[in-house]
Coordinates of C-alpha atoms in Angstrom, one line a residue:
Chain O
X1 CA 8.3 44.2 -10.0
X2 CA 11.4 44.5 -8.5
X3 CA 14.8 46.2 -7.8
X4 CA 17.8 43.8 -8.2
X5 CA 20.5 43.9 -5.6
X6 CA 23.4 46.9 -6.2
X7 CA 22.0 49.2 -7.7
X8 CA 20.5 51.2 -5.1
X9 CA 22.4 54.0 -2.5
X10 CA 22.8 53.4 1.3
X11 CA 20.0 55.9 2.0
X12 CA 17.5 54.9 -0.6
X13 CA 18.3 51.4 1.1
X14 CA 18.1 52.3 4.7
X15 CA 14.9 54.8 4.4
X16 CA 12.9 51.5 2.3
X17 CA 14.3 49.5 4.9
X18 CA 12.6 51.8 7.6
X19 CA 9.1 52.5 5.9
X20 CA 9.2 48.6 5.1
X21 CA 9.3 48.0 8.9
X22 CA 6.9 50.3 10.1
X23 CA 4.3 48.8 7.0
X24 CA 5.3 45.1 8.5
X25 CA 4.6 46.4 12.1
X26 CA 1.2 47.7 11.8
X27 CA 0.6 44.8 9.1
X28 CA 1.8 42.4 12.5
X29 CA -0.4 44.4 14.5
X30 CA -3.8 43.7 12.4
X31 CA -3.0 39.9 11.9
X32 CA -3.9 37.9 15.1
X33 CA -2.9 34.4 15.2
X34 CA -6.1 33.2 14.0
X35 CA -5.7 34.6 10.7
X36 CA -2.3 34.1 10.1
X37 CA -2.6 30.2 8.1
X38 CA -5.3 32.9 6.0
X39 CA -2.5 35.2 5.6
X40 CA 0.2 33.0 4.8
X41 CA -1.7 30.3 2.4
X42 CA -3.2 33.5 1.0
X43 CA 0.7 34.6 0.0
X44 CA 1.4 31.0 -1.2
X45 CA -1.3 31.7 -3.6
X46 CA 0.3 35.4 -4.5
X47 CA 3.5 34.1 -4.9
X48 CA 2.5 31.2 -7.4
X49 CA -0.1 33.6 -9.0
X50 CA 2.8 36.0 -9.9
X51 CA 4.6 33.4 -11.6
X52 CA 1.9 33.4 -14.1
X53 CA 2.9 34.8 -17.6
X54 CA 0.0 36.5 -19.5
X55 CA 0.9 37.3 -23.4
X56 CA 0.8 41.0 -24.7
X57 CA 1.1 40.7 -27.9
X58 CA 4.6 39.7 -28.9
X59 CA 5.6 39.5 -25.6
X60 CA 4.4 38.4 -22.2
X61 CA 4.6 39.8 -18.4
X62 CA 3.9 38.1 -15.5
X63 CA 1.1 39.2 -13.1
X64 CA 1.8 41.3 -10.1
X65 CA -1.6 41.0 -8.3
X66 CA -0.6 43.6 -5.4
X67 CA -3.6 45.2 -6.0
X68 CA -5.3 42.2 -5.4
X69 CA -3.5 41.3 -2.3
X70 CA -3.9 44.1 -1.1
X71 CA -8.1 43.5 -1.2
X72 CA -7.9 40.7 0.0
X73 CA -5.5 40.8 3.1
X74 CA -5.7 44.6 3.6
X75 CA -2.9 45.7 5.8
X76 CA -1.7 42.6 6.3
X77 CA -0.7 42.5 2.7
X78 CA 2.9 44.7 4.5
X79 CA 4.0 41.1 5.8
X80 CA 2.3 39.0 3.1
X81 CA 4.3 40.6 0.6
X82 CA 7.8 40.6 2.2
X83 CA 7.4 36.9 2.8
X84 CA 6.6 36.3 -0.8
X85 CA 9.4 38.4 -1.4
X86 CA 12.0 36.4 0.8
X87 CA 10.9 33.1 -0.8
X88 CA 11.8 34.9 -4.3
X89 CA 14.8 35.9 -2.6
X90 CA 15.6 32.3 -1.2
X91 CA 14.1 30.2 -3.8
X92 CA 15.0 32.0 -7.1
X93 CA 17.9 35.0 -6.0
X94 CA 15.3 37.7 -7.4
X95 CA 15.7 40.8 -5.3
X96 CA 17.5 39.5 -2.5
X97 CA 18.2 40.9 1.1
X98 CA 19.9 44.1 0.6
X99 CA 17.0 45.5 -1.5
X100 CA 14.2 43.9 0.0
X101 CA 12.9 46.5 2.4
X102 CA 12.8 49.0 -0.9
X103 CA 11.4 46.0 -3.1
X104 CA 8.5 45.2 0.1
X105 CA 7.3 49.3 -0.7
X106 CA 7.0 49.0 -3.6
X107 CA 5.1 46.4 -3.9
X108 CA 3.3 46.6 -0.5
X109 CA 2.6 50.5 0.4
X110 CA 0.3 50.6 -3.0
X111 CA -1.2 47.4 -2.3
X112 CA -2.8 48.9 0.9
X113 CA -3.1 52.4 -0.6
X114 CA -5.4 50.8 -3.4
X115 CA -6.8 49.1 -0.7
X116 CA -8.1 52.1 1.2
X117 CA -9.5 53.9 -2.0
X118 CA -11.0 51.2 -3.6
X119 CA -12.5 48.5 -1.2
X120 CA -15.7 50.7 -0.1
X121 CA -17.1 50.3 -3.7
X122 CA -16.6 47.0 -3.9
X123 CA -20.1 45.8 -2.7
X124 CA -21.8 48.8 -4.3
X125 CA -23.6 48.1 -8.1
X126 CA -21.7 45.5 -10.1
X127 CA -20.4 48.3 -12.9
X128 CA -19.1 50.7 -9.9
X129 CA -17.2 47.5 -8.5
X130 CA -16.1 46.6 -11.3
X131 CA -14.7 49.9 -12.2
X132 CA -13.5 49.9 -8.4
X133 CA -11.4 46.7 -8.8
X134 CA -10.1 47.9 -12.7
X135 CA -8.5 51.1 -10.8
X136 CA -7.2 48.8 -8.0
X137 CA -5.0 46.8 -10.5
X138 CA -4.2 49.8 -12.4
X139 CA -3.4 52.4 -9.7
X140 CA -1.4 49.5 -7.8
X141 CA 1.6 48.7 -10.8
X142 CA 1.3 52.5 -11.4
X143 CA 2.2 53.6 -7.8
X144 CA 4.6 50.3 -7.8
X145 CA 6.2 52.1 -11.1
X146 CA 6.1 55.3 -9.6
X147 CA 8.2 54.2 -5.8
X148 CA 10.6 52.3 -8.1
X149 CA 11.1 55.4 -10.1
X150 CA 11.6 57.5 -7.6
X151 CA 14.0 54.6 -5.8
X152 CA 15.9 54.7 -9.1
X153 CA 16.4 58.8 -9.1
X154 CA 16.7 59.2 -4.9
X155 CA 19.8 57.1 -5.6
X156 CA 21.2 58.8 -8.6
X157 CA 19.3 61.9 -10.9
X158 CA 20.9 60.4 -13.7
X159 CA 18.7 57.6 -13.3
X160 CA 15.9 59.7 -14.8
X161 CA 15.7 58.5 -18.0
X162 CA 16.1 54.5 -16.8
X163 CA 13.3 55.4 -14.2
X164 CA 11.5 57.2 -16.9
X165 CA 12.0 54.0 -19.3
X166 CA 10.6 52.0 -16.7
X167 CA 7.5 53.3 -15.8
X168 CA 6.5 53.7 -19.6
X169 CA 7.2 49.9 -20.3
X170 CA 5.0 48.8 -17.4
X171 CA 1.5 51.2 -19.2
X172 CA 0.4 47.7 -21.0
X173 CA 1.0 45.5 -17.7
X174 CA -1.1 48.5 -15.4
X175 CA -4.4 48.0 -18.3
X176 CA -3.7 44.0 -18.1
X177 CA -3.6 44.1 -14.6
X178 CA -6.9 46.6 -14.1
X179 CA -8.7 44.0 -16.3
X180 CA -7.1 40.9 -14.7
X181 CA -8.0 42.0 -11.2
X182 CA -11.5 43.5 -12.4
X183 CA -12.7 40.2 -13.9
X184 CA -10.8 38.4 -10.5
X185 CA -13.5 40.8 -8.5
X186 CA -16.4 40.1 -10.9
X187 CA -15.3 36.1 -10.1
X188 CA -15.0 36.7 -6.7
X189 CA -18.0 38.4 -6.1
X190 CA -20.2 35.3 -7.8
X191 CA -18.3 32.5 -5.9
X192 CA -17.2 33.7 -2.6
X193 CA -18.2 37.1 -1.5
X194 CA -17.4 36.9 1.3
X195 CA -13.3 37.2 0.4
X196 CA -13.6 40.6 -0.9
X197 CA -13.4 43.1 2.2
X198 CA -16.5 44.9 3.8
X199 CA -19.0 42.4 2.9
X200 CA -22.4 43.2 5.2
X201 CA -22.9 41.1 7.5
X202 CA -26.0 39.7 7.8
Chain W
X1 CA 8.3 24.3 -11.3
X2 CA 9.9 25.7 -7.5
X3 CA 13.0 23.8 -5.9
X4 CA 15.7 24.2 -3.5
X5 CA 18.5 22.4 -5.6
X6 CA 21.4 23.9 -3.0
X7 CA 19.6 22.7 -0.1
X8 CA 20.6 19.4 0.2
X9 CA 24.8 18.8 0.6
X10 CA 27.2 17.4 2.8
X11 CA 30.2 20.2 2.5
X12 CA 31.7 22.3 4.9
X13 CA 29.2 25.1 4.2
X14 CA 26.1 22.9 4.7
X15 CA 27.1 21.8 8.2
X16 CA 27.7 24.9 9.5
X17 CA 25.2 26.9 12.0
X18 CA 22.2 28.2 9.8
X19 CA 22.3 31.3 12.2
X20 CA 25.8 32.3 11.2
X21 CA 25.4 31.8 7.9
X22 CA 21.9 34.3 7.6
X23 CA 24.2 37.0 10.0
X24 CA 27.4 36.7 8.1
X25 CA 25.5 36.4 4.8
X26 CA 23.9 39.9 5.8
X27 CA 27.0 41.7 6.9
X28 CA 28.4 40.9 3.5
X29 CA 25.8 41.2 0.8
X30 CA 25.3 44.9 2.8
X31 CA 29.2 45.7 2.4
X32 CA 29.4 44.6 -1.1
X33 CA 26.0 46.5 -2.0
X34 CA 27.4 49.7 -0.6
X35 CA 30.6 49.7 -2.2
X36 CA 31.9 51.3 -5.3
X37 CA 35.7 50.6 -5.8
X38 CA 36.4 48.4 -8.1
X39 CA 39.2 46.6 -6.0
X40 CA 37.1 45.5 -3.1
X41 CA 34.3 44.5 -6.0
X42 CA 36.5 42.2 -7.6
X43 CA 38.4 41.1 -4.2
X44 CA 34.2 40.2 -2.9
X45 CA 33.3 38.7 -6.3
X46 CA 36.5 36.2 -5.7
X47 CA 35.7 35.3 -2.7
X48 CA 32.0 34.8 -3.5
X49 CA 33.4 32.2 -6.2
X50 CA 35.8 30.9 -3.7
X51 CA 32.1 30.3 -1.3
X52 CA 30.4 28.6 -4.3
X53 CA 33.7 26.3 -4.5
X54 CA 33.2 25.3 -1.0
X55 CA 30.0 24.5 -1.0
X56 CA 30.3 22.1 -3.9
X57 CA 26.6 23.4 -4.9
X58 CA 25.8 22.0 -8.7
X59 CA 27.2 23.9 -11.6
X60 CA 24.7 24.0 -14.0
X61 CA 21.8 25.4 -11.7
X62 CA 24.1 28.4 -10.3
X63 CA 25.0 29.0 -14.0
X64 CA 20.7 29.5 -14.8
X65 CA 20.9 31.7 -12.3
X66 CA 24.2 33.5 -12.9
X67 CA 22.4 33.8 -16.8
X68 CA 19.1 35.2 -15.2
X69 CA 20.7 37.8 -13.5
X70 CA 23.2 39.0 -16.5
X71 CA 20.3 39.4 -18.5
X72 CA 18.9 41.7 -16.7
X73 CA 22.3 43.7 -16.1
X74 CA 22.7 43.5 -19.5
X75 CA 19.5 45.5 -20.3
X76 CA 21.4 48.0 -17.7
X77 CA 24.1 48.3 -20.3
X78 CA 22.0 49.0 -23.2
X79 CA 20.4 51.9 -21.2
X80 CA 23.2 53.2 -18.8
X81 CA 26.4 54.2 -21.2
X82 CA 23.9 56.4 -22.8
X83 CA 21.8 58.1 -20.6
X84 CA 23.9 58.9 -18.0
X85 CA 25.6 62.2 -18.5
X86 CA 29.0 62.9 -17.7
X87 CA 32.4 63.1 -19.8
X88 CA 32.0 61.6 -23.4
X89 CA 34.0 58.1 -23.4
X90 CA 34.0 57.6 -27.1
X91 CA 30.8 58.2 -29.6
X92 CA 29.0 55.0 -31.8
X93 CA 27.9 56.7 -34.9
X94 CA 25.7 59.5 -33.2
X95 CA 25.3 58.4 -30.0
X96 CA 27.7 59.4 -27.4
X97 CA 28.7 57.2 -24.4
X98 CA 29.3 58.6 -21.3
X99 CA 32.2 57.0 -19.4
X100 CA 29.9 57.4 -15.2
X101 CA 27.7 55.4 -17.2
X102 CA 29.8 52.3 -18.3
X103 CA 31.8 52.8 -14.7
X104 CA 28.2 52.0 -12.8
X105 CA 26.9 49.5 -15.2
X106 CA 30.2 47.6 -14.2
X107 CA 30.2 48.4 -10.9
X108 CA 26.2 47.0 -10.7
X109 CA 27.6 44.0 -12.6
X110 CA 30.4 43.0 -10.2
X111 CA 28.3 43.7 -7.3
X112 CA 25.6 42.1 -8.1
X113 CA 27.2 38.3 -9.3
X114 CA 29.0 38.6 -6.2
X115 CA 25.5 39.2 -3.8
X116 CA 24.0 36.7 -6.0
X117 CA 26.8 33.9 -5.9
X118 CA 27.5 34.5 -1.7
X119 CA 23.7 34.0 -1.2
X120 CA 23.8 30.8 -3.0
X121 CA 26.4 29.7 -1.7
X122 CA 25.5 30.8 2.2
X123 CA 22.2 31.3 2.2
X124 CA 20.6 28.8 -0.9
X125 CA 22.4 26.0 0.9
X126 CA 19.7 25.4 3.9
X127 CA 16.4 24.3 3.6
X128 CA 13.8 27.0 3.9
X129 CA 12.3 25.2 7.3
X130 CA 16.0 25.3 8.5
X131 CA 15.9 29.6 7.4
X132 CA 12.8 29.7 9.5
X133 CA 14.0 28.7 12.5
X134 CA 17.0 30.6 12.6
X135 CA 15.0 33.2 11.4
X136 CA 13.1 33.0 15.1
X137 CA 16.0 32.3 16.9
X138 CA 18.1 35.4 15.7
X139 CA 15.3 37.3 17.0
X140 CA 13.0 37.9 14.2
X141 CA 9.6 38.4 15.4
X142 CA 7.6 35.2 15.7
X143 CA 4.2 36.4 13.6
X144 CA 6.8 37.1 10.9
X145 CA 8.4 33.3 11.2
X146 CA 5.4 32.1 11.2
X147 CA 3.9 33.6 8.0
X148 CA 7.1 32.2 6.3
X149 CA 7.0 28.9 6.9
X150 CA 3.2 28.6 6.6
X151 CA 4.0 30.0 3.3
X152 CA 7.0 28.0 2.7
X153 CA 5.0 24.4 3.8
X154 CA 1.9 25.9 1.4
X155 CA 3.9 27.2 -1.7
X156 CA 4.2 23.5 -3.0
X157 CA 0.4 22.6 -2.4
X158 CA -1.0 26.0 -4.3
X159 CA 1.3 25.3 -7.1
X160 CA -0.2 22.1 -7.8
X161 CA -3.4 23.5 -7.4
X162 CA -2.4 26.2 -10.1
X163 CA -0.7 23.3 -12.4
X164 CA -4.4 21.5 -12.3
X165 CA -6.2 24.7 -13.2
X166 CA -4.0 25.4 -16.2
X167 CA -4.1 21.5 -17.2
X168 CA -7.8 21.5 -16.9
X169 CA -8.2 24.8 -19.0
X170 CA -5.7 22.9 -21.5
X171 CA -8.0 19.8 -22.3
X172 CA -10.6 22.2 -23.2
X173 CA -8.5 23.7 -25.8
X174 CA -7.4 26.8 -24.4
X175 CA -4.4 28.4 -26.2
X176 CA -3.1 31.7 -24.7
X177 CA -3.1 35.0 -26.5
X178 CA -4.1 38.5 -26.6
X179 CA -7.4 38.1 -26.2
X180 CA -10.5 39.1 -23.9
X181 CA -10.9 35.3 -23.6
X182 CA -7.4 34.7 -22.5
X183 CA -7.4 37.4 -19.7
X184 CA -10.6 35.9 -18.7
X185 CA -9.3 32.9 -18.4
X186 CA -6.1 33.8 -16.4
X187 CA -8.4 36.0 -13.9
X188 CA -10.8 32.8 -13.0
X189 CA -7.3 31.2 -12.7
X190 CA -6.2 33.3 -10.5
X191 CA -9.8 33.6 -8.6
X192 CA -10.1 30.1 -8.3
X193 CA -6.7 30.0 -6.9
X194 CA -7.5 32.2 -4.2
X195 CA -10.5 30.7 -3.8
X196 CA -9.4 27.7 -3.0
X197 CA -6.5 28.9 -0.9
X198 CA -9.2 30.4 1.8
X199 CA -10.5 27.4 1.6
X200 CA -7.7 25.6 2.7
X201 CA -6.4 28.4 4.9
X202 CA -9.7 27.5 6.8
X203 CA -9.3 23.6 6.9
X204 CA -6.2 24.1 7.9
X205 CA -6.4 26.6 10.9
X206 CA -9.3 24.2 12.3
X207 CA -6.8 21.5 12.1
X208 CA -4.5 23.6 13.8
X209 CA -6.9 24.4 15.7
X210 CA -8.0 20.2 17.2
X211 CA -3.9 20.0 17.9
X212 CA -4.2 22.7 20.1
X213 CA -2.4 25.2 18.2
X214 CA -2.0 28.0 20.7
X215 CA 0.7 30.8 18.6
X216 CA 3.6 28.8 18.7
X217 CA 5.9 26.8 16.6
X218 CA 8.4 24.4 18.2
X219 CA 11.2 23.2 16.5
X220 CA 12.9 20.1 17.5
X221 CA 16.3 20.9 15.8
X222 CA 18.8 22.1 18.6
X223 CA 21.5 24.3 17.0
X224 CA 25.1 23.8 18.2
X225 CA 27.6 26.1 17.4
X226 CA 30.9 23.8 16.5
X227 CA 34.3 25.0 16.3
X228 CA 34.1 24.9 12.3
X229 CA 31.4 27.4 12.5
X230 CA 33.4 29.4 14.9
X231 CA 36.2 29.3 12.9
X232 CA 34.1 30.5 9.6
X233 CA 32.5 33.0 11.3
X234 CA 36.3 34.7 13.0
X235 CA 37.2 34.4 9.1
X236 CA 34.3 35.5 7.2
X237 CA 34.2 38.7 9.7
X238 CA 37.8 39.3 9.4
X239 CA 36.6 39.3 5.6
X240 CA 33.9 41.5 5.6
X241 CA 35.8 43.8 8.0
X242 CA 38.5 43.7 5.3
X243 CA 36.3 44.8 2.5
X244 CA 34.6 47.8 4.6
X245 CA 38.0 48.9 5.3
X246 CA 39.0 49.1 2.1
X247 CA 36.6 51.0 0.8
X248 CA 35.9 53.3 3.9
X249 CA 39.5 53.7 4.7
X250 CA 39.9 56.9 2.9
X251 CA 36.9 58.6 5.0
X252 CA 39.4 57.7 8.5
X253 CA 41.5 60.7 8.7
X254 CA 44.1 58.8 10.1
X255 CA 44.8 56.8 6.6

């Protein structure tokens, strides 16, 4: 999910630009060098993963994962994301560098938000963590819907109805994405616990 | 699948310095983003197309692109003219189409070919390990390099990966559709994937590890500014300066 270039104002631009930075900075912070090939191979992974097209009905949407991301890397899912989001940029021309510090909030800030709520639950009883990880996927394309709405309508109130259009077509992709990343955890949890975040330590 | 069809080229645009091209490529995408009259939008979409001429990139591939991109400005047409209130331009049947509407659906559209065709042209035309290192050497922190180009070197390596899972769920006759068992079968995609990129994250910091990795990537490539890339860089500033004049002027109460 993403803003293409020339659509937003100076301000909206500068502000997502700032927010983006200080995300990055304390995402830098957390990442020592020993977990930076993690990190990185980790946002190789994201960045084929959301080239994945899953079919709703009709139609299809590709997979976001941010919610994902965001249990897996934490905080460091800041830098993760913008470097998935400069390769898009690079590789493809999606977004592109005028509008990535707005695109790396929206995608980023409710990665780690979802992060925070959800990943103490995550080891608790398999239905609890499984209805942890449903509102991880869902809560993190909502929140993503909701920034770029609110990107759309800083820039311009008569972007209301656009913004409003927006986060209405993306209600199928938050359920596909709440079961997508539930069943991930359910996966996860059987093969390699030790992934998801705040597994005991023995 | 992923492929950096500009990268490779021998014109004047691929031998210049990578670090002017990122520097000027961001002065002007951010002039052209921030601007709204339509005669510095049309001047900076020329002299986008005029960049794409010099840098002999192929044809067809910045058309997919250019066709990418319109479709999604297009969508911005269906919504804009209508939703966004100001004086009536004309009505179609009931609806009524409001002229601030078509203005910034236009003014979206010029702006964004132009960002889209100066990027490829400036930015699209170097190799992603050539971005990196400019990247580091125009100051950009080093943990932030560094996640790029691990990215960048791994991209390739996961999408294969991916390709094999989807292959392998292919032979065993799976068709995607809305179903419980497709979504299923895209999550343990997607698990796997990640499962197998820790995996490999691991191997491959222990390798990093035995070389005597120590939070530092050298790159042999020396970057020399040559006279061309002076002169580019004298014109494409006179350029951008140009542009932001134009459409600033008016707020300089000597004009």
């Amino acid at each position: 999910m993403h803003i293409s270039e020339g659509v937003l104002s100076g301000s909206v631009l500068i502000s997502g630009g700032a927010l983006a930075a200080i995300g990055t900075a304390i995402g830098l912070k957390k990442l020592n060098y020993d977990r930076i090939a993690k990190a990185g191979i980790l946002s190789a992974a994201f960045f084929v993963a959301s080239l994945i097209h899953v079919p709703i009905g009709p139609a299809n949407a590709h997979l976001i994962l941010n919610g994902l991301v965001g249990l897996l890397l934490g905080w460091a899912a800041f830098p993760a994301i913008l470097v998935a989001l400069v390769l898009q940029a690079v590789l493809f021309q999606f977004g592109g560098i005028t509008a990535l510090g707005v695109n790396t909030i929206i995608m980023a800030l409710p990665a780690v938000l979802c992060y925070l709520i959800c990943s103490p639950f995550l080891h608790k009883k398999s239905t609890l963590a499984l209805a942890a990880a449903f509102v991880c996927g869902f809560l993190s394309v909502l929140l993503s819907a909701l920034v770029l709405g609110l990107a759309l309508v800083f820039t311009e109130e008569n972007f209301f109805e656009v913004a409003a259009i927006v986060i209405g077509a993306h209600i199928p992709v938050m359920i596909i994405e709440g079961l997508i990343t539930a069943m991930c955890v359910a996966f996860l949890k059987k093969v390699q616990p030790t992934m998801l975040p705040g597994f005991p330590e023995k | 699948m992923i492929n950096e069809p500009f990268a490779t080229g021998n014109s004047i645009i691929h031998r210049l310095d990578p670090r002017i091209r990122v520097g000027l490529t961001c002065g002007y995408v951010f002039v052209v983003a921030l601007s709204y009259q339509f005669s510095v939008l049309v001047v900076a979409l020329v002299i986008s197309l005029a960049l794409i001429v010099i840098s002999q990139v192929k044809t067809t591939e910045v058309l997919k692109r250019i066709i990418w991109v319109n479709a999604l400005i297009f969508l911005l047409w269906l919504l804009l003219p209508f939703t966004f209130y100001g004086d009536v331009l004309t009505h179609i049947g009931s609806f009524a189409i409001y002229r601030p509407g078509v203005v910034l659906a236009a003014q979206i559209t010029l702006k964004s070919n132009a960002i889209l065709l100066a990027s490829i042209a400036l930015m699209a035309t170097m190799s992603f390990a050539t971005l990196g290192h400019a990247l580091y050497r125009l100051h950009i922190p080093e943990k932030i390099v560094h996640l790029l180009l691990m990215t960048y070197r791994y991209v390739f390596v996961i999408e294969q990966e991916y390709l094999r899972l989807v292959r392998a769920a292919k032979i065993r006759g799976f068709r995607p559709g809305t179903n419980a068992n497709t979504y299923r079968t895209y999550s343990y995609v997607v698990g796997m994937l990640f499962v197998r990129a820790a995996a490999r994250a691991e191997r491959v910091h222990q390798a990093m590890l035995c070389r005597g990795f120590k939070g530092k990537f050298y790159s042999l490539q020396e970057f020399q500014i040559s006279s061309v890339s002076w002169i580019f860089a004298i014109l494409m500033t006179a350029i951008i300066v140009g542009l932001a004049f134009m459409e600033w002027s008016r707020f300089i109460p000597l004009f």
